[in-house]
Amino acid sequence: MKTPRAIEQFIEAFSKLPSIGPRQATRLAFYLINLGKAEIKHLSSALGSLQNVDVCKQCFFISESKSNSKGLCDICSDLGRKPGTIMIVEKETDLLSVEKTSKFNGRYMIIGDLNRNGSVDASQRLRISALKKQIQDDLSGSASEIIIGLNPTTIGDLTASIIKQELSSHSKKITRLGRGLPTGGEIEFADEETLGSALDRRN
Ligand SMILES: [Zn+2]
């Protein structure tokens, strides 16, 4: 028999997700069907609510479109945070991990998934350019500190050195987070204490 159309549509949509191939998507479809209609309705409304989320035009974290009209996230629009201290992280989950330490009161810039060869691709260059422009416009051309919060891996190191070169004339100092983190470890999975002390011991 042919795969039922509803299942086929589900597989097509969900196998686009990271680390889900057609086989996992198929299994997931049957799993969800067996959970029952109420649960599926609950899941689809959770999925649908992501439609109200935009990407912050300044730091590329998420902003809930209704919360403010400037397209900025809660962090970028928080006047209590230091605009001149900017941490560059790879992804949204790294930002959330740093936020959990409650030790950082600056802003962020999400650079996006690092490339396997440690190079900086076109979309990342655009983000770096946007950051430079923001520093130019809002911080009179120089940030007080840029903290490179990339994982302490070979790829992280290579990318960090490119970013450092790119931004050296745009900040009074550029530091690197992660010296307290286990080499090869990931910021996203570091516990709050380890990450907090890596933040204290940045250099
Ligand atoms: Zn933001």
PDB file of C-alpha atoms and ligand atoms in Angstrom:
ATOM      1  CA  MET A   1       0.000   0.000   0.000  1.00  0.00           C
ATOM      2  CA  LYS A   2       0.968   3.635  -0.360  1.00  0.00           C
ATOM      3  CA  THR A   3       1.865   5.667   2.690  1.00  0.00           C
ATOM      4  CA  PRO A   4      -1.262   7.579   3.781  1.00  0.00           C
ATOM      5  CA  ARG A   5      -1.195  11.162   2.561  1.00  0.00           C
ATOM      6  CA  ALA A   6      -1.358  12.762   6.027  1.00  0.00           C
ATOM      7  CA  ILE A   7       1.657  10.745   7.124  1.00  0.00           C
ATOM      8  CA  GLU A   8       3.539  11.614   3.956  1.00  0.00           C
ATOM      9  CA  GLN A   9       2.948  15.329   4.509  1.00  0.00           C
ATOM     10  CA  PHE A  10       4.111  15.033   8.102  1.00  0.00           C
ATOM     11  CA  ILE A  11       7.285  13.208   7.051  1.00  0.00           C
ATOM     12  CA  GLU A  12       8.039  15.782   4.396  1.00  0.00           C
ATOM     13  CA  ALA A  13       7.706  18.646   6.873  1.00  0.00           C
ATOM     14  CA  PHE A  14       9.423  17.092   9.868  1.00  0.00           C
ATOM     15  CA  SER A  15      12.343  15.458   8.101  1.00  0.00           C
ATOM     16  CA  LYS A  16      13.589  18.994   7.403  1.00  0.00           C
ATOM     17  CA  LEU A  17      14.322  19.362  11.122  1.00  0.00           C
ATOM     18  CA  PRO A  18      17.865  18.879  12.431  1.00  0.00           C
ATOM     19  CA  SER A  19      18.762  15.279  13.240  1.00  0.00           C
ATOM     20  CA  ILE A  20      15.371  13.972  12.105  1.00  0.00           C
ATOM     21  CA  GLY A  21      15.480  11.915   8.939  1.00  0.00           C
ATOM     22  CA  PRO A  22      12.500  10.387   7.099  1.00  0.00           C
ATOM     23  CA  ARG A  23      12.673   7.258   9.228  1.00  0.00           C
ATOM     24  CA  GLN A  24      12.506   9.139  12.533  1.00  0.00           C
ATOM     25  CA  ALA A  25       9.779  11.391  11.159  1.00  0.00           C
ATOM     26  CA  THR A  26       7.712   8.341  10.218  1.00  0.00           C
ATOM     27  CA  ARG A  27       8.094   6.899  13.698  1.00  0.00           C
ATOM     28  CA  LEU A  28       7.238  10.229  15.227  1.00  0.00           C
ATOM     29  CA  ALA A  29       4.059  10.471  13.145  1.00  0.00           C
ATOM     30  CA  PHE A  30       2.758   7.141  14.415  1.00  0.00           C
ATOM     31  CA  TYR A  31       3.833   7.933  17.948  1.00  0.00           C
ATOM     32  CA  LEU A  32       1.870  11.194  17.873  1.00  0.00           C
ATOM     33  CA  ILE A  33      -1.208   9.589  16.379  1.00  0.00           C
ATOM     34  CA  ASN A  34      -1.183   7.103  19.209  1.00  0.00           C
ATOM     35  CA  LEU A  35      -0.993   9.890  21.772  1.00  0.00           C
ATOM     36  CA  GLY A  36      -4.478  10.937  20.718  1.00  0.00           C
ATOM     37  CA  LYS A  37      -6.176  13.970  19.211  1.00  0.00           C
ATOM     38  CA  ALA A  38      -6.106  16.161  22.313  1.00  0.00           C
ATOM     39  CA  GLU A  39      -2.344  15.853  22.616  1.00  0.00           C
ATOM     40  CA  ILE A  40      -1.878  16.549  18.889  1.00  0.00           C
ATOM     41  CA  LYS A  41      -4.010  19.654  19.208  1.00  0.00           C
ATOM     42  CA  HIS A  42      -1.928  20.809  22.158  1.00  0.00           C
ATOM     43  CA  LEU A  43       1.301  20.247  20.192  1.00  0.00           C
ATOM     44  CA  SER A  44       0.064  22.036  17.099  1.00  0.00           C
ATOM     45  CA  SER A  45      -0.949  25.069  19.093  1.00  0.00           C
ATOM     46  CA  ALA A  46       2.494  25.129  20.750  1.00  0.00           C
ATOM     47  CA  LEU A  47       4.018  24.939  17.277  1.00  0.00           C
ATOM     48  CA  GLY A  48       1.676  27.622  15.981  1.00  0.00           C
ATOM     49  CA  SER A  49       2.632  30.042  18.759  1.00  0.00           C
ATOM     50  CA  LEU A  50       6.164  30.120  17.333  1.00  0.00           C
ATOM     51  CA  GLN A  51       4.679  32.126  14.487  1.00  0.00           C
ATOM     52  CA  ASN A  52       4.458  35.096  16.825  1.00  0.00           C
ATOM     53  CA  VAL A  53       8.181  35.058  17.393  1.00  0.00           C
ATOM     54  CA  ASP A  54      10.548  37.195  15.328  1.00  0.00           C
ATOM     55  CA  VAL A  55      14.297  37.442  15.252  1.00  0.00           C
ATOM     56  CA  CYS A  56      15.727  40.482  17.052  1.00  0.00           C
ATOM     57  CA  LYS A  57      17.251  42.722  14.411  1.00  0.00           C
ATOM     58  CA  GLN A  58      20.084  43.728  16.706  1.00  0.00           C
ATOM     59  CA  CYS A  59      21.332  40.558  18.418  1.00  0.00           C
ATOM     60  CA  PHE A  60      19.475  37.878  16.399  1.00  0.00           C
ATOM     61  CA  PHE A  61      17.940  36.310  19.492  1.00  0.00           C
ATOM     62  CA  ILE A  62      14.165  36.016  19.438  1.00  0.00           C
ATOM     63  CA  SER A  63      11.758  38.842  20.036  1.00  0.00           C
ATOM     64  CA  GLU A  64       8.076  38.312  20.586  1.00  0.00           C
ATOM     65  CA  SER A  65       6.635  40.566  17.958  1.00  0.00           C
ATOM     66  CA  LYS A  66       3.857  41.928  20.114  1.00  0.00           C
ATOM     67  CA  SER A  67       6.105  42.958  22.988  1.00  0.00           C
ATOM     68  CA  ASN A  68       7.616  45.986  21.238  1.00  0.00           C
ATOM     69  CA  SER A  69       7.458  47.648  17.896  1.00  0.00           C
ATOM     70  CA  LYS A  70      11.144  48.254  17.298  1.00  0.00           C
ATOM     71  CA  GLY A  71      11.847  44.604  16.553  1.00  0.00           C
ATOM     72  CA  LEU A  72      14.204  44.307  19.512  1.00  0.00           C
ATOM     73  CA  CYS A  73      14.268  41.466  22.018  1.00  0.00           C
ATOM     74  CA  ASP A  74      13.778  41.929  25.761  1.00  0.00           C
ATOM     75  CA  ILE A  75      17.542  41.986  26.340  1.00  0.00           C
ATOM     76  CA  CYS A  76      18.325  44.623  23.696  1.00  0.00           C
ATOM     77  CA  SER A  77      15.473  46.827  24.840  1.00  0.00           C
ATOM     78  CA  ASP A  78      16.432  46.552  28.537  1.00  0.00           C
ATOM     79  CA  LEU A  79      17.888  49.921  29.519  1.00  0.00           C
ATOM     80  CA  GLY A  80      19.371  48.404  32.672  1.00  0.00           C
ATOM     81  CA  ARG A  81      21.895  46.413  30.641  1.00  0.00           C
ATOM     82  CA  LYS A  82      25.255  47.767  29.515  1.00  0.00           C
ATOM     83  CA  PRO A  83      25.070  48.372  25.782  1.00  0.00           C
ATOM     84  CA  GLY A  84      28.850  48.638  25.479  1.00  0.00           C
ATOM     85  CA  THR A  85      29.576  45.109  26.677  1.00  0.00           C
ATOM     86  CA  ILE A  86      28.695  42.611  23.986  1.00  0.00           C
ATOM     87  CA  MET A  87      29.065  38.852  24.115  1.00  0.00           C
ATOM     88  CA  ILE A  88      29.213  36.945  20.857  1.00  0.00           C
ATOM     89  CA  VAL A  89      27.751  33.458  21.143  1.00  0.00           C
ATOM     90  CA  GLU A  90      27.115  30.760  18.587  1.00  0.00           C
ATOM     91  CA  LYS A  91      23.471  30.017  19.234  1.00  0.00           C
ATOM     92  CA  GLU A  92      20.336  30.932  21.160  1.00  0.00           C
ATOM     93  CA  THR A  93      20.789  28.109  23.660  1.00  0.00           C
ATOM     94  CA  ASP A  94      24.263  29.443  24.562  1.00  0.00           C
ATOM     95  CA  LEU A  95      22.706  32.811  25.317  1.00  0.00           C
ATOM     96  CA  LEU A  96      20.155  31.143  27.573  1.00  0.00           C
ATOM     97  CA  SER A  97      22.922  29.275  29.430  1.00  0.00           C
ATOM     98  CA  VAL A  98      24.847  32.506  30.052  1.00  0.00           C
ATOM     99  CA  GLU A  99      21.650  34.242  31.164  1.00  0.00           C
ATOM    100  CA  LYS A 100      21.084  31.492  33.734  1.00  0.00           C
ATOM    101  CA  THR A 101      24.338  32.395  35.486  1.00  0.00           C
ATOM    102  CA  SER A 102      22.879  35.901  36.201  1.00  0.00           C
ATOM    103  CA  LYS A 103      26.462  37.164  35.947  1.00  0.00           C
ATOM    104  CA  PHE A 104      26.307  38.958  32.664  1.00  0.00           C
ATOM    105  CA  ASN A 105      24.650  42.315  32.319  1.00  0.00           C
ATOM    106  CA  GLY A 106      25.625  43.262  28.796  1.00  0.00           C
ATOM    107  CA  ARG A 107      24.163  42.435  25.428  1.00  0.00           C
ATOM    108  CA  TYR A 108      24.695  39.672  22.943  1.00  0.00           C
ATOM    109  CA  MET A 109      25.183  38.927  19.301  1.00  0.00           C
ATOM    110  CA  ILE A 110      24.374  35.485  17.980  1.00  0.00           C
ATOM    111  CA  ILE A 111      26.773  34.601  15.189  1.00  0.00           C
ATOM    112  CA  GLY A 112      25.000  31.399  14.083  1.00  0.00           C
ATOM    113  CA  ASP A 113      26.159  27.783  13.717  1.00  0.00           C
ATOM    114  CA  LEU A 114      29.930  27.560  13.394  1.00  0.00           C
ATOM    115  CA  ASN A 115      31.319  26.078  10.209  1.00  0.00           C
ATOM    116  CA  ARG A 116      33.248  22.846  10.371  1.00  0.00           C
ATOM    117  CA  ASN A 117      36.365  24.346   8.843  1.00  0.00           C
ATOM    118  CA  GLY A 118      36.357  27.252  11.271  1.00  0.00           C
ATOM    119  CA  SER A 119      35.669  29.818   8.564  1.00  0.00           C
ATOM    120  CA  VAL A 120      33.202  32.668   8.783  1.00  0.00           C
ATOM    121  CA  ASP A 121      30.530  32.424   6.087  1.00  0.00           C
ATOM    122  CA  ALA A 122      28.581  35.115   4.256  1.00  0.00           C
ATOM    123  CA  SER A 123      25.649  35.243   6.676  1.00  0.00           C
ATOM    124  CA  GLN A 124      28.001  35.460   9.646  1.00  0.00           C
ATOM    125  CA  ARG A 125      29.904  38.283   7.925  1.00  0.00           C
ATOM    126  CA  LEU A 126      26.618  40.122   7.554  1.00  0.00           C
ATOM    127  CA  ARG A 127      26.010  39.793  11.281  1.00  0.00           C
ATOM    128  CA  ILE A 128      29.515  41.046  12.050  1.00  0.00           C
ATOM    129  CA  SER A 129      28.920  44.012   9.739  1.00  0.00           C
ATOM    130  CA  ALA A 130      25.599  44.730  11.470  1.00  0.00           C
ATOM    131  CA  LEU A 131      27.411  44.673  14.818  1.00  0.00           C
ATOM    132  CA  LYS A 132      30.082  47.066  13.546  1.00  0.00           C
ATOM    133  CA  LYS A 133      27.390  49.429  12.334  1.00  0.00           C
ATOM    134  CA  GLN A 134      25.576  49.225  15.641  1.00  0.00           C
ATOM    135  CA  ILE A 135      28.836  49.992  17.488  1.00  0.00           C
ATOM    136  CA  GLN A 136      29.408  52.897  15.125  1.00  0.00           C
ATOM    137  CA  ASP A 137      25.913  54.322  15.547  1.00  0.00           C
ATOM    138  CA  ASP A 138      25.150  53.643  19.218  1.00  0.00           C
ATOM    139  CA  LEU A 139      28.543  53.436  20.893  1.00  0.00           C
ATOM    140  CA  SER A 140      30.473  56.170  19.044  1.00  0.00           C
ATOM    141  CA  GLY A 141      32.571  53.606  17.212  1.00  0.00           C
ATOM    142  CA  SER A 142      33.927  51.615  20.128  1.00  0.00           C
ATOM    143  CA  ALA A 143      32.451  49.023  22.487  1.00  0.00           C
ATOM    144  CA  SER A 144      33.968  48.825  25.959  1.00  0.00           C
ATOM    145  CA  GLU A 145      34.341  45.045  25.773  1.00  0.00           C
ATOM    146  CA  ILE A 146      33.518  42.330  23.305  1.00  0.00           C
ATOM    147  CA  ILE A 147      33.512  38.877  24.865  1.00  0.00           C
ATOM    148  CA  ILE A 148      33.834  36.014  22.444  1.00  0.00           C
ATOM    149  CA  GLY A 149      31.714  33.298  24.024  1.00  0.00           C
ATOM    150  CA  LEU A 150      32.354  30.474  21.582  1.00  0.00           C
ATOM    151  CA  ASN A 151      32.942  26.869  22.606  1.00  0.00           C
ATOM    152  CA  PRO A 152      36.571  26.084  23.518  1.00  0.00           C
ATOM    153  CA  THR A 153      37.014  23.731  20.573  1.00  0.00           C
ATOM    154  CA  THR A 154      39.349  23.903  17.582  1.00  0.00           C
ATOM    155  CA  ILE A 155      36.528  25.267  15.434  1.00  0.00           C
ATOM    156  CA  GLY A 156      35.587  27.750  18.157  1.00  0.00           C
ATOM    157  CA  ASP A 157      39.217  28.894  18.402  1.00  0.00           C
ATOM    158  CA  LEU A 158      39.582  29.388  14.647  1.00  0.00           C
ATOM    159  CA  THR A 159      36.316  31.304  14.390  1.00  0.00           C
ATOM    160  CA  ALA A 160      37.179  33.379  17.461  1.00  0.00           C
ATOM    161  CA  SER A 161      40.470  34.490  15.929  1.00  0.00           C
ATOM    162  CA  ILE A 162      38.716  35.663  12.755  1.00  0.00           C
ATOM    163  CA  ILE A 163      36.081  37.549  14.755  1.00  0.00           C
ATOM    164  CA  LYS A 164      38.774  39.099  16.905  1.00  0.00           C
ATOM    165  CA  GLN A 165      40.602  40.386  13.829  1.00  0.00           C
ATOM    166  CA  GLU A 166      37.391  41.736  12.341  1.00  0.00           C
ATOM    167  CA  LEU A 167      36.372  43.617  15.461  1.00  0.00           C
ATOM    168  CA  SER A 168      39.702  44.670  16.943  1.00  0.00           C
ATOM    169  CA  SER A 169      39.243  48.288  15.896  1.00  0.00           C
ATOM    170  CA  HIS A 170      35.689  48.379  17.250  1.00  0.00           C
ATOM    171  CA  SER A 171      36.281  47.610  20.904  1.00  0.00           C
ATOM    172  CA  LYS A 172      38.572  48.762  23.707  1.00  0.00           C
ATOM    173  CA  LYS A 173      39.158  45.143  24.571  1.00  0.00           C
ATOM    174  CA  ILE A 174      38.251  41.756  23.226  1.00  0.00           C
ATOM    175  CA  THR A 175      38.176  38.853  25.649  1.00  0.00           C
ATOM    176  CA  ARG A 176      37.457  35.184  25.292  1.00  0.00           C
ATOM    177  CA  LEU A 177      35.110  33.198  27.437  1.00  0.00           C
ATOM    178  CA  GLY A 178      35.761  29.567  28.005  1.00  0.00           C
ATOM    179  CA  ARG A 179      39.178  29.380  29.616  1.00  0.00           C
ATOM    180  CA  GLY A 180      37.575  27.791  32.664  1.00  0.00           C
ATOM    181  CA  LEU A 181      35.501  25.428  30.569  1.00  0.00           C
ATOM    182  CA  PRO A 182      36.759  21.942  29.801  1.00  0.00           C
ATOM    183  CA  THR A 183      38.582  21.982  26.448  1.00  0.00           C
ATOM    184  CA  GLY A 184      36.277  20.753  23.724  1.00  0.00           C
ATOM    185  CA  GLY A 185      33.308  21.328  26.020  1.00  0.00           C
ATOM    186  CA  GLU A 186      30.162  23.137  25.062  1.00  0.00           C
ATOM    187  CA  ILE A 187      28.854  26.322  26.626  1.00  0.00           C
ATOM    188  CA  GLU A 188      25.283  25.156  26.188  1.00  0.00           C
ATOM    189  CA  PHE A 189      25.853  22.176  28.489  1.00  0.00           C
ATOM    190  CA  ALA A 190      28.157  23.752  31.060  1.00  0.00           C
ATOM    191  CA  ASP A 191      26.606  24.044  34.504  1.00  0.00           C
ATOM    192  CA  GLU A 192      25.904  27.509  35.854  1.00  0.00           C
ATOM    193  CA  GLU A 193      28.815  27.503  38.263  1.00  0.00           C
ATOM    194  CA  THR A 194      31.397  26.483  35.653  1.00  0.00           C
ATOM    195  CA  LEU A 195      30.054  28.963  33.167  1.00  0.00           C
ATOM    196  CA  GLY A 196      29.888  31.698  35.790  1.00  0.00           C
ATOM    197  CA  SER A 197      33.520  31.188  36.733  1.00  0.00           C
ATOM    198  CA  ALA A 198      34.536  31.062  33.048  1.00  0.00           C
ATOM    199  CA  LEU A 199      32.882  34.455  32.774  1.00  0.00           C
ATOM    200  CA  ASP A 200      34.812  35.758  35.792  1.00  0.00           C
ATOM    201  CA  ARG A 201      38.063  34.418  34.434  1.00  0.00           C
ATOM    202  CA  ARG A 202      37.697  35.601  30.862  1.00  0.00           C
ATOM    203  CA  ASN A 203      40.832  37.031  29.356  1.00  0.00           C
TER     204      ASN A 203
HETATM  205 ZN    ZN B   1      18.224  41.512  20.824  1.00  0.00          ZN
END
